[in-house]
């Protein structure tokens, strides 16, 4: 079985809601083993997080080494009664494959697996290099027992990657419109403002932190962090919640807090970004307001794969199938590419992401066939 649609349907029928695997990795492992891949199932653990099963498979032992990466875990389906077909049915209707994960990103994995199996069959199983698969079940949650540890495990074995294609749904409107070559970093924190609790009838005996945190939110949000860089849009700081934990209307609260997240470009590191925000906070508080920030740990650093031979190769393969020249983009949220980028250049190219995480998530069967051809084209050019 080397057609992408059949593989995708088998994967979708596994209800692999993070952290459950539900047989999804086994579907891939069976296919790859039969094609001559050496496969490894590796489970990682960490206190406070679920154990996660991962799959690493490789064929060939020489350079160049290209890897296809992805995740078989999916988000919950939501109200399953609202789906027009079963959320894990893998049903094809009106030219679309329906089911949770079809777009994000079992469809992309199926296309890469089918493309590799077809390529190997066409070339008699012989390679002028190596192909591997890095597949995790921990991308949609905290991402601590998945790709980040699988890469370390592979590196400890002496595995060296030259390039990687991550099959995330990179396209915005139409297959072929976008390749992700980078992502901004992500840093979260909580702003705390201390006051003095008291009765609202006697405000002179209290110090209300609510007006003060309002002023600080404006001060930290209003001034841009930067104007963007050559390959990235401007960084942005967004407050996402404000809370005082106060159920009484006649009590001035003793503390107010506000959560925020920053998506930052390559003009900053996590350290320099924190210093910039802390400096702005100090300026805004002056000598009166008592405030501080508690920063959350982050494994989401900014990265970019500079345009060059590898991106040119991917563009050519995409143009050949779709007739479109894709934009090289760094927009969007985080992905496992942030971990892979520490080991080799990585690009993200997969299906159209319009319905990911939605009710009736679906992928065009025509797009699944075209994406398989694109991955085949990448392999032909990479090893050709």
Coordinates of N, CA and C in Angstrom, one line a residue, residues 120-335:
X120 N 11.4 4.8 -3.5 CA 12.2 3.6 -3.3 C 11.8 2.5 -4.3
X121 N 10.5 2.3 -4.5 CA 10.1 1.3 -5.4 C 10.6 1.6 -6.9
X122 N 10.5 2.8 -7.2 CA 10.9 3.2 -8.6 C 12.4 3.0 -8.8
X123 N 13.2 3.2 -7.7 CA 14.7 3.1 -7.8 C 15.2 1.8 -7.2
X124 N 14.3 0.8 -7.2 CA 14.8 -0.5 -6.7 C 15.3 -0.6 -5.3
X125 N 14.8 0.3 -4.5 CA 15.2 0.3 -3.0 C 16.5 0.9 -2.8
X126 N 17.2 1.4 -3.9 CA 18.6 1.9 -3.7 C 18.6 3.5 -3.6
X127 N 19.4 4.0 -2.7 CA 19.5 5.4 -2.4 C 21.0 5.9 -2.6
X128 N 21.1 7.1 -3.0 CA 22.4 7.8 -3.0 C 22.6 8.6 -1.7
X129 N 22.0 8.1 -0.6 CA 22.0 8.8 0.7 C 21.1 8.1 1.6
X130 N 20.4 8.9 2.5 CA 19.5 8.4 3.5 C 18.2 9.2 3.6
X131 N 17.2 8.4 4.0 CA 15.9 9.0 4.3 C 15.5 8.6 5.7
X132 N 14.9 9.5 6.5 CA 14.4 9.1 7.8 C 13.1 9.7 8.0
X133 N 12.4 9.2 9.1 CA 11.2 9.8 9.6 C 11.3 10.1 11.1
X134 N 11.0 11.3 11.5 CA 11.0 11.7 12.9 C 9.5 11.9 13.2
X135 N 8.8 11.0 13.9 CA 7.4 11.1 14.1 C 7.1 11.1 15.6
X136 N 6.4 12.1 16.1 CA 6.1 12.2 17.5 C 4.6 12.1 17.8
X137 N 4.3 11.9 19.1 CA 2.9 11.9 19.5 C 2.7 13.0 20.5
X138 N 3.5 14.1 20.5 CA 3.5 15.1 21.6 C 3.7 16.5 21.1
X139 N 3.0 16.8 20.0 CA 3.1 18.2 19.4 C 2.0 19.1 19.9
X140 N 0.8 18.5 20.0 CA -0.4 19.3 20.3 C -0.5 19.7 21.8
X141 N 0.4 19.2 22.6 CA 0.3 19.5 24.0 C 1.5 20.2 24.5
X142 N 2.2 19.8 25.5 CA 3.3 20.5 26.1 C 4.6 20.3 25.3
X143 N 4.7 19.3 24.4 CA 5.9 19.1 23.6 C 7.2 18.9 24.3
X144 N 7.1 18.1 25.4 CA 8.4 17.9 26.2 C 8.9 16.5 26.0
X145 N 8.0 15.5 25.6 CA 8.5 14.2 25.5 C 8.4 13.7 24.0
X146 N 8.5 14.6 23.1 CA 8.4 14.3 21.7 C 9.6 14.6 20.9
X147 N 9.5 15.5 19.9 CA 10.5 15.8 18.9 C 11.8 16.3 19.6
X148 N 11.7 17.1 20.6 CA 12.9 17.6 21.3 C 13.8 16.5 21.8
X149 N 13.2 15.5 22.4 CA 13.9 14.4 23.0 C 14.3 13.4 22.0
X150 N 13.4 13.2 21.0 CA 13.7 12.2 19.9 C 15.0 12.7 19.1
X151 N 15.1 14.0 18.9 CA 16.3 14.5 18.3 C 17.6 14.3 19.1
X152 N 17.5 14.5 20.4 CA 18.6 14.3 21.3 C 19.0 12.8 21.3
X153 N 18.0 12.0 21.3 CA 18.2 10.5 21.3 C 18.9 10.1 20.0
X154 N 18.5 10.7 18.9 CA 19.1 10.3 17.6 C 20.5 10.9 17.5
X155 N 20.7 12.1 18.0 CA 22.1 12.6 18.0 C 23.0 11.8 18.8
X156 N 22.6 11.3 20.0 CA 23.4 10.5 20.8 C 23.8 9.2 20.2
X157 N 23.0 8.7 19.2 CA 23.3 7.5 18.4 C 24.2 7.8 17.3
X158 N 24.5 9.1 17.1 CA 25.4 9.5 16.0 C 24.7 9.8 14.7
X159 N 23.4 10.0 14.8 CA 22.6 10.4 13.6 C 22.9 11.8 13.2
X160 N 23.1 12.1 12.0 CA 23.3 13.5 11.5 C 22.3 13.8 10.4
X161 N 21.6 14.9 10.5 CA 20.6 15.3 9.5 C 21.1 16.4 8.7
X162 N 20.9 16.3 7.4 CA 21.4 17.4 6.5 C 20.2 18.4 6.2
X163 N 19.0 17.9 6.0 CA 17.9 18.7 5.8 C 16.6 18.0 6.3
X164 N 15.6 18.8 6.5 CA 14.3 18.2 7.0 C 13.1 18.9 6.4
X165 N 12.1 18.2 6.1 CA 10.8 18.7 5.6 C 9.8 18.3 6.7
X166 N 9.1 19.3 7.3 CA 8.1 19.1 8.3 C 6.8 19.3 7.6
X167 N 5.9 18.3 7.7 CA 4.7 18.3 6.9 C 3.5 19.1 7.5
X168 N 3.8 20.1 8.3 CA 2.7 20.9 8.9 C 1.9 21.6 7.8
X169 N 0.6 21.8 8.0 CA -0.3 22.5 7.0 C 0.1 24.0 6.8
X170 N 1.1 24.2 6.0 CA 1.7 25.5 5.8 C 0.9 26.4 4.9
X171 N 0.2 25.8 4.0 CA -0.5 26.6 2.9 C -1.7 27.3 3.5
X172 N -1.9 28.5 3.1 CA -3.0 29.4 3.7 C -4.3 29.2 3.0
X173 N -4.3 29.4 1.7 CA -5.5 29.3 0.9 C -5.5 28.2 -0.1
X174 N -4.4 28.0 -0.8 CA -4.3 27.0 -1.9 C -2.9 26.3 -1.8
X175 N -3.0 25.0 -2.1 CA -1.7 24.2 -2.1 C -0.7 24.9 -3.0
X176 N 0.5 25.2 -2.5 CA 1.5 25.8 -3.2 C 1.7 27.2 -2.9
X177 N 0.9 27.8 -2.0 CA 1.0 29.3 -1.8 C 2.1 29.6 -0.8
X178 N 2.5 28.7 0.1 CA 3.4 29.1 1.2 C 4.3 28.0 1.6
X179 N 5.6 28.3 1.8 CA 6.5 27.5 2.5 C 6.9 28.2 3.8
X180 N 6.9 27.6 4.9 CA 7.4 28.2 6.2 C 8.9 27.9 6.3
X181 N 9.6 29.0 6.4 CA 11.1 28.8 6.5 C 11.6 29.3 7.9
X182 N 10.7 29.7 8.7 CA 11.0 30.1 10.1 C 9.8 30.4 10.9
X183 N 10.0 30.6 12.1 CA 8.9 31.0 13.1 C 9.5 32.0 14.1
X184 N 8.6 32.8 14.6 CA 9.0 33.7 15.7 C 9.0 32.9 17.0
X185 N 9.8 33.4 17.9 CA 9.8 32.8 19.2 C 8.6 33.2 20.1
X186 N 8.4 32.5 21.1 CA 7.2 32.7 22.0 C 7.7 32.8 23.5
X187 N 7.3 33.8 24.2 CA 7.7 34.0 25.6 C 6.5 34.6 26.3
X188 N 6.1 33.8 27.4 CA 5.0 34.3 28.2 C 5.4 34.7 29.6
X189 N 4.6 35.5 30.2 CA 4.9 36.0 31.6 C 3.6 36.5 32.2
X190 N 3.8 36.8 33.5 CA 2.7 37.4 34.3 C 3.2 38.7 35.0
X191 N 2.4 39.8 34.8 CA 2.7 41.0 35.4 C 2.0 41.1 36.8
X192 N 2.7 41.3 37.9 CA 2.0 41.5 39.2 C 2.2 42.9 39.7
X193 N 1.1 43.5 40.2 CA 1.1 44.8 40.8 C 0.6 44.6 42.2
X194 N 1.4 45.0 43.2 CA 1.0 44.9 44.6 C 0.4 46.2 45.1
X195 N -0.7 46.1 45.8 CA -1.4 47.2 46.4 C -1.6 46.9 47.9
X196 N -2.5 47.6 48.5 CA -2.9 47.3 49.9 C -4.4 47.1 50.0
X197 N -4.8 46.0 50.5 CA -6.2 45.7 50.5 C -6.9 46.6 51.6
X198 N -8.2 46.9 51.3 CA -8.9 47.8 52.2 C -10.4 47.9 51.8
X199 N -11.1 48.6 52.6 CA -12.5 48.9 52.4 C -12.7 50.0 51.4
X200 N -13.6 49.8 50.4 CA -13.8 50.8 49.4 C -14.3 52.2 50.0
X201 N -14.8 52.2 51.1 CA -15.3 53.4 51.8 C -14.2 54.2 52.4
X202 N -13.0 53.5 52.5 CA -11.8 54.2 53.1 C -10.6 54.0 52.2
X203 N -10.7 54.6 51.0 CA -9.6 54.3 50.0 C -8.3 54.9 50.5
X204 N -8.3 55.9 51.4 CA -7.0 56.4 51.8 C -6.2 55.5 52.7
X205 N -6.9 54.4 53.2 CA -6.2 53.4 54.0 C -5.8 52.2 53.1
X206 N -6.0 52.3 51.8 CA -5.7 51.2 50.9 C -4.8 51.7 49.8
X207 N -4.4 50.8 48.9 CA -3.7 51.2 47.7 C -4.2 50.3 46.6
X208 N -5.0 50.9 45.7 CA -5.7 50.1 44.7 C -4.8 49.7 43.5
X209 N -4.5 48.4 43.3 CA -3.6 48.1 42.2 C -4.3 48.0 40.8
X210 N -5.6 48.2 40.8 CA -6.3 48.0 39.5 C -6.0 49.2 38.5
X211 N -6.1 50.5 39.0 CA -5.7 51.5 38.0 C -4.2 51.5 37.6
X212 N -3.4 51.0 38.6 CA -2.0 51.0 38.3 C -1.7 49.9 37.2
X213 N -2.3 48.7 37.3 CA -2.0 47.7 36.4 C -2.6 48.1 35.0
X214 N -3.7 48.8 35.0 CA -4.2 49.3 33.7 C -3.2 50.2 33.0
X215 N -2.6 51.1 33.8 CA -1.6 52.0 33.2 C -0.4 51.3 32.7
X216 N 0.0 50.2 33.5 CA 1.2 49.5 33.0 C 0.9 48.6 31.8
X217 N -0.3 48.1 31.7 CA -0.7 47.4 30.5 C -0.6 48.3 29.3
X218 N -1.1 49.5 29.4 CA -1.0 50.4 28.3 C 0.5 50.8 28.0
X219 N 1.3 51.0 29.0 CA 2.7 51.4 28.8 C 3.5 50.3 28.1
X220 N 3.2 49.0 28.5 CA 4.0 47.9 27.9 C 3.4 47.5 26.5
X221 N 2.2 47.8 26.2 CA 1.6 47.5 25.0 C 1.7 48.5 23.9
X222 N 1.7 49.8 24.2 CA 1.6 50.8 23.3 C 2.8 51.0 22.4
X223 N 4.0 50.9 23.0 CA 5.2 51.2 22.2 C 5.7 49.9 21.5
X224 N 5.9 49.9 20.2 CA 6.3 48.7 19.5 C 7.6 48.2 20.0
X225 N 7.8 46.9 20.0 CA 9.0 46.2 20.4 C 10.1 46.4 19.4
X226 N 9.7 46.5 18.1 CA 10.6 46.7 17.0 C 9.7 46.9 15.7
X227 N 10.4 47.1 14.6 CA 9.7 47.4 13.4 C 9.7 46.2 12.4
X228 N 10.2 45.1 12.9 CA 10.3 43.9 12.0 C 11.7 43.8 11.5
X229 N 12.0 42.7 10.9 CA 13.4 42.5 10.3 C 13.2 42.0 8.8
X230 N 14.3 41.7 8.2 CA 14.3 41.3 6.8 C 13.4 40.2 6.5
X231 N 13.3 39.2 7.4 CA 12.5 38.0 7.1 C 11.3 37.8 8.1
X232 N 11.1 38.8 9.0 CA 10.1 38.6 10.1 C 9.3 39.8 10.2
X233 N 8.0 39.6 10.6 CA 7.1 40.7 10.9 C 7.5 41.3 12.3
X234 N 7.0 42.4 12.7 CA 7.3 43.0 14.0 C 7.0 42.0 15.1
X235 N 7.7 42.1 16.2 CA 7.4 41.4 17.4 C 6.1 42.0 18.0
X236 N 5.3 41.2 18.7 CA 4.1 41.8 19.4 C 3.9 41.2 20.8
X237 N 3.6 42.1 21.7 CA 3.3 41.7 23.1 C 1.8 41.9 23.3
X238 N 1.1 40.8 23.7 CA -0.3 40.8 23.8 C -0.7 40.4 25.2
X239 N -1.5 41.2 25.9 CA -2.0 40.8 27.2 C -3.3 39.9 27.0
X240 N -3.4 38.8 27.7 CA -4.4 37.8 27.4 C -5.4 37.7 28.6
X241 N -5.1 38.2 29.8 CA -6.0 38.1 30.9 C -5.6 39.1 32.0
X242 N -6.6 39.6 32.7 CA -6.3 40.5 33.8 C -7.2 40.0 35.0
X243 N -6.6 39.8 36.2 CA -7.4 39.2 37.3 C -6.9 39.8 38.6
X244 N -7.9 39.9 39.5 CA -7.6 40.4 40.9 C -8.0 39.4 41.9
X245 N -8.7 38.3 41.5 CA -9.1 37.3 42.4 C -10.0 37.8 43.5
X246 N -10.9 38.8 43.2 CA -11.7 39.4 44.2 C -13.2 39.2 43.9
X247 N -13.9 38.6 44.8 CA -15.3 38.4 44.5 C -16.2 39.4 45.2
X248 N -15.6 40.3 46.0 CA -16.4 41.3 46.8 C -16.3 42.6 46.1
X249 N -17.5 43.3 46.0 CA -17.5 44.6 45.4 C -17.2 45.8 46.3
X250 N -17.0 45.5 47.6 CA -16.7 46.5 48.5 C -15.3 46.4 49.2
X251 N -14.5 45.6 48.5 CA -13.1 45.4 48.9 C -12.1 45.8 47.8
X252 N -11.2 46.7 48.2 CA -10.1 47.0 47.2 C -9.1 45.9 47.3
X253 N -8.8 45.3 46.2 CA -7.9 44.1 46.2 C -6.5 44.5 46.6
X254 N -5.8 43.5 47.1 CA -4.4 43.7 47.5 C -3.4 43.5 46.3
X255 N -3.8 42.8 45.3 CA -2.9 42.5 44.2 C -3.7 42.4 42.9
X256 N -3.1 42.8 41.8 CA -3.6 42.5 40.5 C -2.6 41.9 39.6
X257 N -3.0 41.1 38.7 CA -2.1 40.4 37.8 C -2.6 40.3 36.4
X258 N -1.7 40.3 35.4 CA -2.1 40.2 34.0 C -1.2 39.3 33.3
X259 N -1.7 38.3 32.6 CA -0.9 37.4 31.7 C -0.7 38.0 30.4
X260 N 0.5 37.7 29.8 CA 0.8 38.2 28.4 C 1.7 37.2 27.7
X261 N 1.7 37.3 26.4 CA 2.6 36.5 25.6 C 3.2 37.4 24.5
X262 N 4.5 37.1 24.2 CA 5.2 37.9 23.2 C 5.6 36.9 22.1
X263 N 5.3 37.3 20.9 CA 5.9 36.6 19.7 C 7.0 37.5 19.2
X264 N 8.2 37.0 19.2 CA 9.4 37.8 18.9 C 10.2 37.3 17.7
X265 N 10.8 38.3 17.0 CA 11.5 38.0 15.8 C 13.0 37.9 16.1
X266 N 13.8 37.8 15.0 CA 15.2 37.5 15.2 C 16.1 38.7 15.6
X267 N 15.4 39.8 15.9 CA 16.1 41.0 16.5 C 16.3 40.8 18.0
X268 N 15.7 39.7 18.6 CA 15.8 39.5 20.0 C 16.2 38.0 20.3
X269 N 16.7 37.8 21.5 CA 16.8 36.5 22.1 C 15.8 36.6 23.3
X270 N 15.6 35.4 23.9 CA 14.8 35.5 25.1 C 15.3 36.4 26.2
X271 N 16.7 36.4 26.3 CA 17.3 37.2 27.4 C 17.2 38.7 27.1
X272 N 17.5 39.1 25.8 CA 17.4 40.5 25.5 C 16.0 41.0 25.5
X273 N 15.1 40.1 25.1 CA 13.6 40.5 25.1 C 13.2 40.8 26.6
X274 N 13.5 39.9 27.5 CA 13.1 40.1 28.9 C 13.7 41.4 29.4
X275 N 15.0 41.7 29.1 CA 15.6 42.9 29.5 C 14.9 44.1 29.0
X276 N 14.5 44.1 27.8 CA 13.8 45.2 27.2 C 12.5 45.5 27.9
X277 N 11.7 44.4 28.1 CA 10.4 44.6 28.8 C 10.6 45.0 30.2
X278 N 11.6 44.5 30.9 CA 11.8 44.9 32.3 C 12.2 46.3 32.4
X279 N 13.0 46.8 31.4 CA 13.4 48.2 31.4 C 12.2 49.1 31.2
X280 N 11.3 48.7 30.3 CA 10.1 49.5 30.1 C 9.2 49.5 31.3
X281 N 9.1 48.4 32.0 CA 8.3 48.3 33.2 C 8.9 49.2 34.3
X282 N 10.2 49.2 34.4 CA 10.8 50.1 35.5 C 10.6 51.5 35.2
X283 N 10.6 51.9 33.9 CA 10.3 53.3 33.5 C 8.9 53.7 33.8
X284 N 8.0 52.8 33.6 CA 6.6 53.1 33.7 C 6.1 53.1 35.2
X285 N 6.8 52.3 36.0 CA 6.4 52.2 37.5 C 6.9 53.4 38.2
X286 N 8.0 54.0 37.8 CA 8.6 55.1 38.6 C 9.0 54.6 40.0
X287 N 8.8 55.5 40.9 CA 9.1 55.2 42.3 C 7.8 54.9 43.1
X288 N 6.7 54.8 42.5 CA 5.4 54.7 43.2 C 4.8 53.3 43.1
X289 N 4.7 52.8 41.9 CA 4.0 51.5 41.7 C 4.9 50.3 42.0
X290 N 4.4 49.4 42.7 CA 5.2 48.2 43.1 C 4.7 47.1 42.1
X291 N 5.6 46.7 41.2 CA 5.3 45.7 40.2 C 6.5 44.9 39.8
X292 N 6.2 43.7 39.4 CA 7.3 42.8 38.9 C 6.7 41.8 37.9
X293 N 7.6 41.2 37.1 CA 7.1 40.2 36.1 C 7.7 38.8 36.5
X294 N 6.9 37.8 36.5 CA 7.3 36.4 36.6 C 7.3 35.8 35.2
X295 N 8.5 35.4 34.7 CA 8.6 34.9 33.3 C 8.4 33.4 33.3
X296 N 7.7 32.8 32.4 CA 7.5 31.4 32.2 C 8.6 30.8 31.4
X297 N 9.0 29.5 31.7 CA 10.0 28.9 30.9 C 9.5 28.8 29.5
X298 N 10.4 28.8 28.5 CA 10.0 28.7 27.1 C 11.0 27.9 26.3
X299 N 10.5 27.0 25.5 CA 11.4 26.3 24.6 C 11.1 26.7 23.1
X300 N 10.6 27.9 23.0 CA 10.2 28.4 21.6 C 11.1 29.5 21.2
X301 N 12.2 29.2 20.6 CA 13.1 30.3 20.2 C 12.8 30.6 18.7
X302 N 13.2 31.8 18.3 CA 13.0 32.2 16.9 C 14.1 31.4 16.1
X303 N 13.7 31.1 14.8 CA 14.6 30.5 13.9 C 14.3 30.8 12.5
X304 N 15.2 30.7 11.6 CA 14.9 30.9 10.2 C 15.9 30.1 9.4
X305 N 15.4 29.4 8.3 CA 16.2 28.7 7.3 C 16.4 29.7 6.2
X306 N 17.6 30.1 6.0 CA 17.9 31.1 5.0 C 17.7 30.6 3.6
X307 N 17.1 31.3 2.7 CA 16.8 30.9 1.3 C 18.1 30.5 0.7
X308 N 18.1 29.4 -0.1 CA 19.3 28.9 -0.7 C 18.9 27.6 -1.6
X309 N 19.9 26.7 -1.7 CA 19.7 25.6 -2.6 C 18.5 24.7 -2.2
X310 N 18.4 24.5 -0.9 CA 17.3 23.6 -0.4 C 16.0 24.2 -0.6
X311 N 15.8 25.5 -0.3 CA 14.5 26.1 -0.6 C 14.2 26.2 -2.1
X312 N 15.3 26.5 -2.8 CA 15.1 26.5 -4.3 C 14.6 25.2 -4.8
X313 N 15.1 24.1 -4.3 CA 14.7 22.8 -4.7 C 13.3 22.5 -4.4
X314 N 12.8 22.9 -3.2 CA 11.4 22.8 -2.8 C 10.5 23.6 -3.7
X315 N 10.9 24.8 -3.9 CA 10.1 25.7 -4.8 C 9.9 25.1 -6.2
X316 N 11.0 24.6 -6.7 CA 10.9 24.0 -8.1 C 9.9 22.8 -8.1
X317 N 10.0 22.0 -7.0 CA 9.1 20.8 -7.0 C 7.6 21.3 -6.8
X318 N 7.4 22.3 -6.1 CA 6.0 22.8 -5.9 C 5.5 23.5 -7.2
X319 N 6.3 24.3 -7.8 CA 5.9 24.9 -9.1 C 5.6 23.9 -10.1
X320 N 6.4 22.8 -10.2 CA 6.2 21.8 -11.2 C 4.8 21.1 -11.1
X321 N 4.3 21.0 -9.9 CA 3.1 20.3 -9.6 C 1.9 21.3 -9.6
X322 N 2.0 22.4 -9.0 CA 0.9 23.3 -8.8 C 0.9 24.5 -9.8
X323 N 2.0 24.8 -10.4 CA 2.1 26.0 -11.2 C 2.3 27.3 -10.5
X324 N 2.4 27.2 -9.1 CA 2.5 28.4 -8.3 C 3.9 28.4 -7.7
X325 N 4.4 29.7 -7.6 CA 5.7 29.9 -6.8 C 5.3 30.3 -5.4
X326 N 5.7 29.4 -4.4 CA 5.2 29.7 -3.0 C 6.0 30.9 -2.4
X327 N 5.3 31.6 -1.5 CA 5.9 32.6 -0.7 C 6.8 31.9 0.4
X328 N 7.9 32.5 0.7 CA 8.7 32.0 1.8 C 8.3 32.8 3.0
X329 N 7.7 32.2 4.0 CA 7.0 32.9 5.1 C 7.6 32.5 6.4
X330 N 7.5 33.4 7.4 CA 7.9 33.1 8.8 C 6.7 33.4 9.7
X331 N 5.5 33.5 9.2 CA 4.3 33.9 10.0 C 3.8 32.7 10.7
X332 N 2.8 32.9 11.6 CA 2.2 31.8 12.3 C 2.7 31.6 13.7
X333 N 2.2 30.5 14.3 CA 2.6 30.2 15.7 C 3.8 29.3 15.7
X334 N 4.0 28.6 16.8 CA 5.2 27.7 16.9 C 4.9 26.3 16.3
X335 N 6.0 25.6 16.0 CA 5.8 24.2 15.6 C 7.1 23.4 16.0

